[in-house]
PDB file of C-alpha atoms in Angstrom:
ATOM      1  CA  MET A  20     -12.698 -63.173 -12.217  1.00  0.00           C
ATOM      2  CA  LEU A  21     -10.266 -60.143 -12.283  1.00  0.00           C
ATOM      3  CA  GLU A  22      -8.471 -60.037 -15.663  1.00  0.00           C
ATOM      4  CA  ALA A  23      -4.803 -59.595 -15.706  1.00  0.00           C
ATOM      5  CA  ARG A  24      -2.001 -58.808 -18.154  1.00  0.00           C
ATOM      6  CA  PHE A  25       1.508 -60.032 -17.902  1.00  0.00           C
ATOM      7  CA  TRP A  26       4.960 -59.051 -19.354  1.00  0.00           C
ATOM      8  CA  SER A  27       8.307 -60.683 -18.551  1.00  0.00           C
ATOM      9  CA  THR A  28      11.840 -60.630 -19.894  1.00  0.00           C
ATOM     10  CA  GLU A  29      12.072 -64.406 -19.390  1.00  0.00           C
ATOM     11  CA  GLY A  30      12.189 -65.905 -22.786  1.00  0.00           C
ATOM     12  CA  ALA A  31      12.403 -62.469 -24.538  1.00  0.00           C
ATOM     13  CA  GLN A  32      14.002 -62.608 -27.907  1.00  0.00           C
ATOM     14  CA  GLY A  33      16.901 -60.296 -28.480  1.00  0.00           C
ATOM     15  CA  ASP A  34      17.963 -57.532 -26.056  1.00  0.00           C
ATOM     16  CA  ARG A  35      16.131 -57.586 -22.827  1.00  0.00           C
ATOM     17  CA  VAL A  36      16.471 -53.852 -22.190  1.00  0.00           C
ATOM     18  CA  ASP A  37      14.910 -53.066 -25.529  1.00  0.00           C
ATOM     19  CA  TYR A  38      12.069 -55.593 -24.823  1.00  0.00           C
ATOM     20  CA  TRP A  39      11.347 -54.086 -21.404  1.00  0.00           C
ATOM     21  CA  ARG A  40      11.365 -50.503 -22.810  1.00  0.00           C
ATOM     22  CA  ASN A  41       8.590 -51.588 -25.303  1.00  0.00           C
ATOM     23  CA  ALA A  42       6.766 -53.473 -22.584  1.00  0.00           C
ATOM     24  CA  ILE A  43       6.471 -50.584 -20.178  1.00  0.00           C
ATOM     25  CA  CYS A  44       5.414 -48.276 -23.050  1.00  0.00           C
ATOM     26  CA  GLU A  45       2.677 -50.670 -23.912  1.00  0.00           C
ATOM     27  CA  ALA A  46       1.513 -51.338 -20.404  1.00  0.00           C
ATOM     28  CA  ILE A  47       1.904 -47.975 -18.920  1.00  0.00           C
ATOM     29  CA  PHE A  48       2.577 -45.020 -21.216  1.00  0.00           C
ATOM     30  CA  GLU A  49       5.482 -43.626 -23.198  1.00  0.00           C
ATOM     31  CA  LEU A  50       8.633 -43.790 -21.143  1.00  0.00           C
ATOM     32  CA  ASP A  51      12.399 -44.160 -21.825  1.00  0.00           C
ATOM     33  CA  PHE A  52      14.099 -46.956 -19.795  1.00  0.00           C
ATOM     34  CA  ASP A  53      17.728 -47.836 -19.694  1.00  0.00           C
ATOM     35  CA  SER A  54      19.937 -50.281 -17.647  1.00  0.00           C
ATOM     36  CA  THR A  55      23.524 -51.365 -18.098  1.00  0.00           C
ATOM     37  CA  ALA A  56      22.502 -54.940 -17.088  1.00  0.00           C
ATOM     38  CA  SER A  57      21.743 -56.568 -20.368  1.00  0.00           C
ATOM     39  CA  ALA A  58      20.720 -59.799 -18.643  1.00  0.00           C
ATOM     40  CA  MET A  59      18.299 -58.251 -16.243  1.00  0.00           C
ATOM     41  CA  ASP A  60      15.087 -59.836 -15.139  1.00  0.00           C
ATOM     42  CA  ALA A  61      11.839 -57.977 -15.126  1.00  0.00           C
ATOM     43  CA  ARG A  62       8.210 -58.660 -14.664  1.00  0.00           C
ATOM     44  CA  LEU A  63       4.897 -56.696 -14.786  1.00  0.00           C
ATOM     45  CA  SER A  64       1.500 -57.719 -13.902  1.00  0.00           C
ATOM     46  CA  GLN A  65      -1.417 -55.280 -14.564  1.00  0.00           C
ATOM     47  CA  PHE A  66      -5.034 -55.380 -13.253  1.00  0.00           C
ATOM     48  CA  GLU A  67      -8.066 -53.119 -14.133  1.00  0.00           C
ATOM     49  CA  ILE A  68      -9.636 -52.438 -10.742  1.00  0.00           C
ATOM     50  CA  GLY A  69     -12.675 -50.205 -11.149  1.00  0.00           C
ATOM     51  CA  ALA A  70     -11.541 -46.646 -12.314  1.00  0.00           C
ATOM     52  CA  VAL A  71      -7.815 -47.426 -11.717  1.00  0.00           C
ATOM     53  CA  LYS A  72      -5.164 -49.514 -13.338  1.00  0.00           C
ATOM     54  CA  LEU A  73      -2.793 -51.197 -10.968  1.00  0.00           C
ATOM     55  CA  SER A  74       0.627 -52.560 -12.069  1.00  0.00           C
ATOM     56  CA  THR A  75       3.049 -54.581  -9.969  1.00  0.00           C
ATOM     57  CA  VAL A  76       6.642 -54.201 -11.305  1.00  0.00           C
ATOM     58  CA  SER A  77       9.945 -56.027 -10.500  1.00  0.00           C
ATOM     59  CA  ILE A  78      13.192 -55.108 -11.950  1.00  0.00           C
ATOM     60  CA  SER A  79      16.382 -57.034 -10.745  1.00  0.00           C
ATOM     61  CA  ALA A  80      19.072 -54.622 -11.847  1.00  0.00           C
ATOM     62  CA  ALA A  81      19.882 -50.902 -11.592  1.00  0.00           C
ATOM     63  CA  HIS A  82      17.929 -48.792 -14.019  1.00  0.00           C
ATOM     64  CA  GLU A  83      16.671 -45.376 -15.027  1.00  0.00           C
ATOM     65  CA  VAL A  84      13.259 -44.337 -16.192  1.00  0.00           C
ATOM     66  CA  ILE A  85      12.549 -40.931 -17.878  1.00  0.00           C
ATOM     67  CA  ARG A  86       9.289 -39.309 -18.816  1.00  0.00           C
ATOM     68  CA  SER A  87      10.473 -36.566 -21.142  1.00  0.00           C
ATOM     69  CA  ARG A  88       8.757 -33.468 -22.464  1.00  0.00           C
ATOM     70  CA  GLU A  89       8.926 -35.065 -26.000  1.00  0.00           C
ATOM     71  CA  ALA A  90       7.027 -38.187 -24.788  1.00  0.00           C
ATOM     72  CA  ILE A  91       4.448 -36.010 -23.014  1.00  0.00           C
ATOM     73  CA  ALA A  92       3.836 -34.084 -26.323  1.00  0.00           C
ATOM     74  CA  ARG A  93       3.233 -37.377 -28.155  1.00  0.00           C
ATOM     75  CA  ASN A  94       1.349 -39.119 -25.314  1.00  0.00           C
ATOM     76  CA  ASN A  95      -0.221 -36.684 -22.890  1.00  0.00           C
ATOM     77  CA  LEU A  96      -2.613 -38.860 -20.886  1.00  0.00           C
ATOM     78  CA  PRO A  97      -4.488 -37.158 -18.036  1.00  0.00           C
ATOM     79  CA  ARG A  98      -3.494 -39.342 -15.189  1.00  0.00           C
ATOM     80  CA  PHE A  99      -1.563 -39.209 -11.942  1.00  0.00           C
ATOM     81  CA  ASN A 100       0.561 -42.161 -10.933  1.00  0.00           C
ATOM     82  CA  LEU A 101       0.874 -43.374  -7.362  1.00  0.00           C
ATOM     83  CA  ASN A 102       4.046 -45.316  -6.723  1.00  0.00           C
ATOM     84  CA  TYR A 103       4.589 -47.586  -3.730  1.00  0.00           C
ATOM     85  CA  ILE A 104       8.144 -48.892  -3.225  1.00  0.00           C
ATOM     86  CA  ARG A 105       8.094 -52.477  -1.881  1.00  0.00           C
ATOM     87  CA  ARG A 106      11.829 -53.280  -2.281  1.00  0.00           C
ATOM     88  CA  GLY A 107      14.937 -51.347  -3.163  1.00  0.00           C
ATOM     89  CA  SER A 108      15.074 -47.611  -3.319  1.00  0.00           C
ATOM     90  CA  TRP A 109      14.288 -44.839  -5.806  1.00  0.00           C
ATOM     91  CA  THR A 110      15.577 -41.341  -6.319  1.00  0.00           C
ATOM     92  CA  VAL A 111      13.002 -39.046  -8.223  1.00  0.00           C
ATOM     93  CA  GLU A 112      13.354 -35.695  -9.892  1.00  0.00           C
ATOM     94  CA  HIS A 113       9.820 -34.216 -10.465  1.00  0.00           C
ATOM     95  CA  CYS A 114       8.392 -30.796 -10.411  1.00  0.00           C
ATOM     96  CA  GLY A 115      11.462 -29.107  -8.953  1.00  0.00           C
ATOM     97  CA  HIS A 116      11.959 -31.759  -6.225  1.00  0.00           C
ATOM     98  CA  ASP A 117      14.665 -34.297  -5.646  1.00  0.00           C
ATOM     99  CA  ILE A 118      13.128 -37.207  -3.495  1.00  0.00           C
ATOM    100  CA  ALA A 119      14.757 -40.242  -2.066  1.00  0.00           C
ATOM    101  CA  LEU A 120      12.417 -43.073  -1.417  1.00  0.00           C
ATOM    102  CA  SER A 121      12.842 -46.257   0.577  1.00  0.00           C
ATOM    103  CA  PRO A 122      10.820 -49.412   0.945  1.00  0.00           C
ATOM    104  CA  GLY A 123       7.298 -48.695   2.379  1.00  0.00           C
ATOM    105  CA  GLU A 124       7.204 -45.091   1.118  1.00  0.00           C
ATOM    106  CA  LEU A 125       4.945 -43.638  -1.682  1.00  0.00           C
ATOM    107  CA  VAL A 126       4.832 -40.816  -3.972  1.00  0.00           C
ATOM    108  CA  LEU A 127       2.351 -39.264  -6.503  1.00  0.00           C
ATOM    109  CA  LEU A 128       3.631 -38.236  -9.883  1.00  0.00           C
ATOM    110  CA  ASP A 129       2.014 -36.055 -12.472  1.00  0.00           C
ATOM    111  CA  ASN A 130       2.022 -37.854 -15.876  1.00  0.00           C
ATOM    112  CA  ARG A 131       1.707 -34.345 -17.498  1.00  0.00           C
ATOM    113  CA  GLN A 132       5.070 -33.279 -16.174  1.00  0.00           C
ATOM    114  CA  PRO A 133       8.606 -34.648 -16.915  1.00  0.00           C
ATOM    115  CA  TYR A 134      10.276 -36.791 -14.377  1.00  0.00           C
ATOM    116  CA  ARG A 135      13.288 -39.046 -13.892  1.00  0.00           C
ATOM    117  CA  VAL A 136      13.476 -42.151 -11.639  1.00  0.00           C
ATOM    118  CA  ARG A 137      16.613 -43.984 -10.773  1.00  0.00           C
ATOM    119  CA  SER A 138      17.333 -47.212  -8.957  1.00  0.00           C
ATOM    120  CA  SER A 139      20.825 -48.165  -7.977  1.00  0.00           C
ATOM    121  CA  GLU A 140      20.059 -51.874  -7.163  1.00  0.00           C
ATOM    122  CA  GLY A 141      16.813 -52.769  -8.750  1.00  0.00           C
ATOM    123  CA  ALA A 142      13.379 -52.484  -7.076  1.00  0.00           C
ATOM    124  CA  ASP A 143       9.842 -53.876  -6.744  1.00  0.00           C
ATOM    125  CA  HIS A 144       7.062 -51.412  -6.738  1.00  0.00           C
ATOM    126  CA  VAL A 145       3.303 -50.882  -7.310  1.00  0.00           C
ATOM    127  CA  CYS A 146       2.228 -48.174  -9.774  1.00  0.00           C
ATOM    128  CA  VAL A 147      -1.432 -47.123  -9.827  1.00  0.00           C
ATOM    129  CA  HIS A 148      -2.755 -44.994 -12.656  1.00  0.00           C
ATOM    130  CA  LEU A 149      -5.390 -42.625 -11.449  1.00  0.00           C
ATOM    131  CA  PRO A 150      -7.568 -40.635 -13.898  1.00  0.00           C
ATOM    132  CA  ILE A 151      -7.394 -37.011 -12.981  1.00  0.00           C
ATOM    133  CA  GLU A 152     -11.125 -36.065 -12.996  1.00  0.00           C
ATOM    134  CA  TRP A 153     -11.850 -39.206 -10.959  1.00  0.00           C
ATOM    135  CA  LEU A 154      -9.183 -38.395  -8.469  1.00  0.00           C
ATOM    136  CA  ARG A 155     -10.542 -34.848  -8.050  1.00  0.00           C
ATOM    137  CA  CYS A 156     -13.748 -36.218  -6.655  1.00  0.00           C
ATOM    138  CA  TRP A 157     -11.485 -37.303  -3.676  1.00  0.00           C
ATOM    139  CA  ILE A 158      -8.783 -34.580  -3.562  1.00  0.00           C
ATOM    140  CA  PRO A 159      -9.909 -31.154  -4.693  1.00  0.00           C
ATOM    141  CA  GLN A 160      -6.313 -30.171  -5.749  1.00  0.00           C
ATOM    142  CA  PRO A 161      -4.298 -33.442  -6.379  1.00  0.00           C
ATOM    143  CA  GLU A 162      -1.608 -31.384  -8.002  1.00  0.00           C
ATOM    144  CA  ASP A 163      -0.680 -30.184  -4.490  1.00  0.00           C
ATOM    145  CA  ALA A 164       0.099 -33.674  -3.357  1.00  0.00           C
ATOM    146  CA  VAL A 165       2.505 -34.377  -6.336  1.00  0.00           C
ATOM    147  CA  ALA A 166       6.121 -34.979  -5.514  1.00  0.00           C
ATOM    148  CA  ARG A 167       5.357 -34.891  -1.682  1.00  0.00           C
ATOM    149  CA  PRO A 168       6.797 -38.303  -0.387  1.00  0.00           C
ATOM    150  CA  ILE A 169       4.456 -40.269   1.916  1.00  0.00           C
ATOM    151  CA  ARG A 170       6.975 -41.586   4.564  1.00  0.00           C
ATOM    152  CA  ILE A 171       6.930 -44.348   7.031  1.00  0.00           C
ATOM    153  CA  GLY A 172       5.100 -42.943  10.077  1.00  0.00           C
ATOM    154  CA  THR A 173       2.757 -40.644   8.035  1.00  0.00           C
ATOM    155  CA  PRO A 174      -0.756 -40.956   9.224  1.00  0.00           C
ATOM    156  CA  TRP A 175      -2.764 -43.288   6.965  1.00  0.00           C
ATOM    157  CA  ARG A 176       0.303 -44.459   5.089  1.00  0.00           C
ATOM    158  CA  ALA A 177       0.044 -48.047   6.332  1.00  0.00           C
ATOM    159  CA  VAL A 178      -3.769 -48.055   5.375  1.00  0.00           C
ATOM    160  CA  LEU A 179      -2.935 -46.887   1.876  1.00  0.00           C
ATOM    161  CA  ALA A 180      -0.141 -49.443   1.511  1.00  0.00           C
ATOM    162  CA  ALA A 181      -2.545 -52.294   2.741  1.00  0.00           C
ATOM    163  CA  ALA A 182      -5.051 -51.080   0.348  1.00  0.00           C
ATOM    164  CA  LEU A 183      -2.595 -51.349  -2.700  1.00  0.00           C
ATOM    165  CA  ASP A 184      -1.391 -54.768  -1.467  1.00  0.00           C
ATOM    166  CA  ASP A 185      -4.854 -56.250  -1.163  1.00  0.00           C
ATOM    167  CA  ALA A 186      -6.661 -54.646  -4.008  1.00  0.00           C
ATOM    168  CA  PRO A 187      -6.208 -57.412  -6.739  1.00  0.00           C
ATOM    169  CA  LEU A 188      -7.213 -60.190  -4.175  1.00  0.00           C
ATOM    170  CA  ILE A 189     -10.264 -58.256  -2.879  1.00  0.00           C
ATOM    171  CA  ALA A 190     -11.385 -57.231  -6.284  1.00  0.00           C
ATOM    172  CA  ASP A 191     -11.243 -60.732  -7.604  1.00  0.00           C
ATOM    173  CA  ALA A 192     -13.227 -62.086  -4.579  1.00  0.00           C
ATOM    174  CA  ALA A 193     -16.730 -60.962  -5.721  1.00  0.00           C
ATOM    175  CA  PRO A 194     -18.439 -59.124  -8.447  1.00  0.00           C
ATOM    176  CA  GLY A 195     -18.592 -55.381  -7.690  1.00  0.00           C
ATOM    177  CA  ASN A 196     -15.575 -55.308  -5.399  1.00  0.00           C
ATOM    178  CA  ASP A 197     -13.414 -53.634  -7.990  1.00  0.00           C
ATOM    179  CA  ASN A 198     -15.007 -50.295  -7.729  1.00  0.00           C
ATOM    180  CA  LEU A 199     -14.983 -50.535  -3.931  1.00  0.00           C
ATOM    181  CA  CYS A 200     -11.159 -51.198  -3.988  1.00  0.00           C
ATOM    182  CA  ALA A 201     -10.563 -48.277  -6.289  1.00  0.00           C
ATOM    183  CA  ASP A 202     -12.595 -46.121  -3.981  1.00  0.00           C
ATOM    184  CA  GLN A 203     -10.642 -47.420  -0.916  1.00  0.00           C
ATOM    185  CA  ILE A 204      -7.308 -46.529  -2.584  1.00  0.00           C
ATOM    186  CA  ALA A 205      -8.588 -42.964  -3.446  1.00  0.00           C
ATOM    187  CA  GLY A 206      -9.910 -42.498   0.083  1.00  0.00           C
ATOM    188  CA  ALA A 207      -6.822 -43.666   1.769  1.00  0.00           C
ATOM    189  CA  LEU A 208      -4.654 -41.569  -0.482  1.00  0.00           C
ATOM    190  CA  ALA A 209      -6.803 -38.526   0.363  1.00  0.00           C
ATOM    191  CA  LEU A 210      -6.295 -39.125   4.053  1.00  0.00           C
ATOM    192  CA  ALA A 211      -2.536 -39.637   3.684  1.00  0.00           C
ATOM    193  CA  VAL A 212      -1.900 -36.337   1.642  1.00  0.00           C
ATOM    194  CA  GLY A 213      -4.899 -34.272   2.344  1.00  0.00           C
ATOM    195  CA  PRO A 214      -4.910 -31.171   4.778  1.00  0.00           C
ATOM    196  CA  ALA A 215      -6.424 -31.580   8.191  1.00  0.00           C
ATOM    197  CA  ARG A 216      -9.523 -29.658   7.293  1.00  0.00           C
ATOM    198  CA  SER A 217     -10.555 -32.400   4.879  1.00  0.00           C
ATOM    199  CA  MET A 218      -9.864 -35.279   7.377  1.00  0.00           C
ATOM    200  CA  ASN A 219     -13.530 -35.513   8.750  1.00  0.00           C
ATOM    201  CA  THR A 220     -14.980 -35.570   5.251  1.00  0.00           C
ATOM    202  CA  THR A 221     -12.624 -38.264   3.952  1.00  0.00           C
ATOM    203  CA  HIS A 222     -12.859 -40.351   7.257  1.00  0.00           C
ATOM    204  CA  THR A 223     -16.706 -40.399   6.886  1.00  0.00           C
ATOM    205  CA  ARG A 224     -16.345 -41.631   3.300  1.00  0.00           C
ATOM    206  CA  LEU A 225     -13.997 -44.437   4.363  1.00  0.00           C
ATOM    207  CA  ILE A 226     -16.502 -45.560   7.092  1.00  0.00           C
ATOM    208  CA  TYR A 227     -19.218 -45.454   4.435  1.00  0.00           C
ATOM    209  CA  LEU A 228     -17.162 -47.797   2.180  1.00  0.00           C
ATOM    210  CA  ARG A 229     -16.491 -50.170   5.096  1.00  0.00           C
ATOM    211  CA  ILE A 230     -20.293 -50.367   5.723  1.00  0.00           C
ATOM    212  CA  GLN A 231     -20.836 -51.091   2.077  1.00  0.00           C
ATOM    213  CA  ARG A 232     -18.193 -53.877   2.102  1.00  0.00           C
ATOM    214  CA  ALA A 233     -19.645 -55.397   5.354  1.00  0.00           C
ATOM    215  CA  MET A 234     -23.112 -55.252   3.741  1.00  0.00           C
ATOM    216  CA  CYS A 235     -21.819 -56.958   0.555  1.00  0.00           C
ATOM    217  CA  ASP A 236     -20.348 -59.732   2.665  1.00  0.00           C
ATOM    218  CA  MET A 237     -23.589 -60.254   4.633  1.00  0.00           C
ATOM    219  CA  PHE A 238     -26.509 -59.429   2.320  1.00  0.00           C
ATOM    220  CA  HIS A 239     -27.627 -62.968   1.980  1.00  0.00           C
ATOM    221  CA  ASP A 240     -28.594 -63.188   5.606  1.00  0.00           C
ATOM    222  CA  HIS A 241     -32.456 -62.840   5.779  1.00  0.00           C
ATOM    223  CA  ASP A 242     -32.316 -61.416   9.297  1.00  0.00           C
ATOM    224  CA  LEU A 243     -29.444 -58.956   8.693  1.00  0.00           C
ATOM    225  CA  ASP A 244     -30.069 -55.589  10.400  1.00  0.00           C
ATOM    226  CA  ALA A 245     -28.166 -52.342  10.945  1.00  0.00           C
ATOM    227  CA  GLY A 246     -27.220 -53.441  14.434  1.00  0.00           C
ATOM    228  CA  ARG A 247     -25.376 -56.544  13.179  1.00  0.00           C
ATOM    229  CA  VAL A 248     -23.596 -54.603  10.481  1.00  0.00           C
ATOM    230  CA  ALA A 249     -22.545 -51.899  13.027  1.00  0.00           C
ATOM    231  CA  ALA A 250     -21.378 -54.625  15.385  1.00  0.00           C
ATOM    232  CA  ALA A 251     -19.203 -56.207  12.744  1.00  0.00           C
ATOM    233  CA  LEU A 252     -17.512 -52.951  12.180  1.00  0.00           C
ATOM    234  CA  GLY A 253     -17.081 -51.900  15.772  1.00  0.00           C
ATOM    235  CA  ILE A 254     -19.383 -48.862  15.569  1.00  0.00           C
ATOM    236  CA  SER A 255     -22.864 -48.184  16.946  1.00  0.00           C
ATOM    237  CA  PRO A 256     -26.009 -48.405  14.939  1.00  0.00           C
ATOM    238  CA  ARG A 257     -26.566 -44.704  15.504  1.00  0.00           C
ATOM    239  CA  TYR A 258     -23.297 -43.819  13.913  1.00  0.00           C
ATOM    240  CA  LEU A 259     -23.828 -46.118  11.033  1.00  0.00           C
ATOM    241  CA  HIS A 260     -27.176 -44.532  10.232  1.00  0.00           C
ATOM    242  CA  LYS A 261     -25.456 -41.011  10.737  1.00  0.00           C
ATOM    243  CA  ILE A 262     -22.799 -41.990   8.194  1.00  0.00           C
ATOM    244  CA  LEU A 263     -25.341 -43.332   5.648  1.00  0.00           C
ATOM    245  CA  ALA A 264     -27.369 -39.990   6.021  1.00  0.00           C
ATOM    246  CA  ARG A 265     -24.261 -37.960   5.231  1.00  0.00           C
ATOM    247  CA  GLU A 266     -23.894 -39.988   2.031  1.00  0.00           C
ATOM    248  CA  GLN A 267     -27.619 -39.119   1.426  1.00  0.00           C
ATOM    249  CA  THR A 268     -28.891 -42.825   1.689  1.00  0.00           C
ATOM    250  CA  THR A 269     -30.330 -45.168   4.341  1.00  0.00           C
ATOM    251  CA  TYR A 270     -29.486 -48.569   5.570  1.00  0.00           C
ATOM    252  CA  GLY A 271     -32.631 -49.974   3.901  1.00  0.00           C
ATOM    253  CA  ARG A 272     -31.934 -48.351   0.592  1.00  0.00           C
ATOM    254  CA  GLU A 273     -28.303 -49.631   0.626  1.00  0.00           C
ATOM    255  CA  LEU A 274     -29.277 -53.209   1.487  1.00  0.00           C
ATOM    256  CA  ILE A 275     -32.008 -53.481  -1.125  1.00  0.00           C
ATOM    257  CA  ARG A 276     -29.558 -52.081  -3.804  1.00  0.00           C
ATOM    258  CA  ILE A 277     -26.828 -54.568  -2.945  1.00  0.00           C
ATOM    259  CA  ARG A 278     -29.171 -57.422  -2.895  1.00  0.00           C
ATOM    260  CA  LEU A 279     -30.666 -56.483  -6.332  1.00  0.00           C
ATOM    261  CA  GLU A 280     -27.250 -56.082  -7.892  1.00  0.00           C
ATOM    262  CA  ARG A 281     -26.233 -59.493  -6.712  1.00  0.00           C
ATOM    263  CA  ALA A 282     -29.661 -60.846  -7.965  1.00  0.00           C
ATOM    264  CA  SER A 283     -29.086 -59.231 -11.382  1.00  0.00           C
ATOM    265  CA  THR A 284     -25.616 -60.772 -11.599  1.00  0.00           C
ATOM    266  CA  MET A 285     -26.925 -64.264 -10.870  1.00  0.00           C
ATOM    267  CA  LEU A 286     -29.716 -63.954 -13.370  1.00  0.00           C
ATOM    268  CA  ARG A 287     -27.175 -63.084 -16.038  1.00  0.00           C
ATOM    269  CA  ASP A 288     -25.030 -66.043 -15.213  1.00  0.00           C
ATOM    270  CA  ARG A 289     -25.759 -69.306 -16.940  1.00  0.00           C
ATOM    271  CA  ARG A 290     -24.426 -71.263 -14.105  1.00  0.00           C
ATOM    272  CA  PHE A 291     -27.494 -70.336 -12.130  1.00  0.00           C
ATOM    273  CA  ASP A 292     -29.889 -71.395 -14.774  1.00  0.00           C
ATOM    274  CA  ALA A 293     -31.152 -74.338 -12.579  1.00  0.00           C
ATOM    275  CA  LEU A 294     -32.348 -71.935  -9.957  1.00  0.00           C
ATOM    276  CA  SER A 295     -35.819 -70.482 -10.274  1.00  0.00           C
ATOM    277  CA  VAL A 296     -36.346 -66.740  -9.908  1.00  0.00           C
ATOM    278  CA  ALA A 297     -37.622 -67.206  -6.513  1.00  0.00           C
ATOM    279  CA  ASP A 298     -34.486 -69.339  -5.508  1.00  0.00           C
ATOM    280  CA  VAL A 299     -32.237 -66.478  -6.711  1.00  0.00           C
ATOM    281  CA  GLY A 300     -34.316 -63.974  -4.650  1.00  0.00           C
ATOM    282  CA  TRP A 301     -33.977 -66.177  -1.529  1.00  0.00           C
ATOM    283  CA  ARG A 302     -30.201 -66.600  -1.902  1.00  0.00           C
ATOM    284  CA  CYS A 303     -29.946 -62.700  -2.237  1.00  0.00           C
ATOM    285  CA  GLY A 304     -31.803 -62.146   1.101  1.00  0.00           C
ATOM    286  CA  PHE A 305     -35.349 -61.836  -0.139  1.00  0.00           C
ATOM    287  CA  CYS A 306     -37.770 -63.946   2.015  1.00  0.00           C
ATOM    288  CA  ASP A 307     -40.862 -63.316  -0.309  1.00  0.00           C
ATOM    289  CA  ALA A 308     -40.797 -63.876  -3.982  1.00  0.00           C
ATOM    290  CA  SER A 309     -43.449 -61.246  -4.768  1.00  0.00           C
ATOM    291  CA  HIS A 310     -41.482 -58.730  -2.824  1.00  0.00           C
ATOM    292  CA  PHE A 311     -38.298 -59.663  -4.658  1.00  0.00           C
ATOM    293  CA  SER A 312     -40.167 -59.315  -8.012  1.00  0.00           C
ATOM    294  CA  LYS A 313     -41.690 -55.943  -7.042  1.00  0.00           C
ATOM    295  CA  ARG A 314     -38.348 -54.416  -5.852  1.00  0.00           C
ATOM    296  CA  PHE A 315     -36.542 -55.804  -8.910  1.00  0.00           C
ATOM    297  CA  ARG A 316     -39.112 -54.331 -11.322  1.00  0.00           C
ATOM    298  CA  ASP A 317     -38.967 -50.894  -9.591  1.00  0.00           C
ATOM    299  CA  ALA A 318     -35.138 -50.925 -10.034  1.00  0.00           C
ATOM    300  CA  TYR A 319     -34.767 -52.368 -13.533  1.00  0.00           C
ATOM    301  CA  GLY A 320     -38.138 -51.748 -15.160  1.00  0.00           C
ATOM    302  CA  VAL A 321     -38.924 -55.438 -15.748  1.00  0.00           C
ATOM    303  CA  THR A 322     -39.496 -58.605 -13.574  1.00  0.00           C
ATOM    304  CA  PRO A 323     -36.564 -60.804 -12.850  1.00  0.00           C
ATOM    305  CA  GLY A 324     -38.050 -63.416 -15.155  1.00  0.00           C
ATOM    306  CA  ALA A 325     -38.293 -61.067 -18.038  1.00  0.00           C
ATOM    307  CA  PHE A 326     -34.781 -59.763 -17.280  1.00  0.00           C
ATOM    308  CA  ARG A 327     -33.374 -63.297 -17.382  1.00  0.00           C
ATOM    309  CA  ALA A 328     -35.409 -64.113 -20.549  1.00  0.00           C
ATOM    310  CA  ALA A 329     -34.211 -61.004 -22.424  1.00  0.00           C
ATOM    311  CA  LEU A 330     -30.551 -61.837 -21.683  1.00  0.00           C
ATOM    312  CA  GLN A 331     -30.788 -65.478 -22.438  1.00  0.00           C
ATOM    313  CA  GLY A 332     -33.169 -65.610 -25.374  1.00  0.00           C
ATOM    314  CA  MET A 333     -35.797 -67.711 -23.642  1.00  0.00           C
ATOM    315  CA  PRO A 334     -39.538 -67.248 -22.909  1.00  0.00           C
ATOM    316  CA  ALA A 335     -40.072 -65.314 -19.798  1.00  0.00           C
ATOM    317  CA  SER A 336     -42.248 -68.160 -18.308  1.00  0.00           C
ATOM    318  CA  ALA A 337     -39.258 -70.562 -18.508  1.00  0.00           C
ATOM    319  CA  HIS A 338     -38.349 -69.773 -14.897  1.00  0.00           C
TER     320      HIS A 338
END
């Protein structure tokens, strides 16, 4: 289950503005916060999703947030922050730009540079913390995208917004989904801000992630083949194989990897102790127990039974 952390001014002792200032410094990084509404309501929910940290924030009253040079000197975290406005409006001063943002719009901020955010009526937004080196695997020069608003009507904006809206639910649905969700966010961001010359590469990466997700949903089917996965995605089998080749892999290799990852998860989980090793393999799409054992040993260096025994402290022959 996806772990979450929560902060709320409801029930806060003392001044709510002071409480919230401390809360966002703890949850996000060092910021100064001010509001003239001492009785304001504010909530923050935070999720670790693969390489990124996603926070949903709701503040009922007008407010101002400042990332100062002094705060940067004390707390210079190498991250970008992608902000998606769901309700209300923002004005942002950052890197020499004055930006007005409306609901549905997004902007990337550089945590290493000062900024000021104002909301005249309160707002709901999503803030995603993106490690710099990780993001550079998707966008060669992410600094070029900083303070460039992603407006309604921008190509791929809707895809990026949907990825942010759905990430906590999808990441919580099954083991391994968190990294896929983080990659989908980065891929959609690259498409929304990237130059035209990088569109083909990023589009290929997104199709590859969709293929992985479909295979993760269907891996237990013993008769699963590339044609069925391609049909589920609305692409041809030939195009599916072409995309996988560009990622330096094959359909068979990806399917075995996904099935083995799921099998290793089940072997670790005490809830599946009643299942034999062969039953675990069967549920993960392996028709033949000896084939499952060989593939597992090739990938993990031990048989499935020895893997389970080492983790659970039982003789390898117990299952």
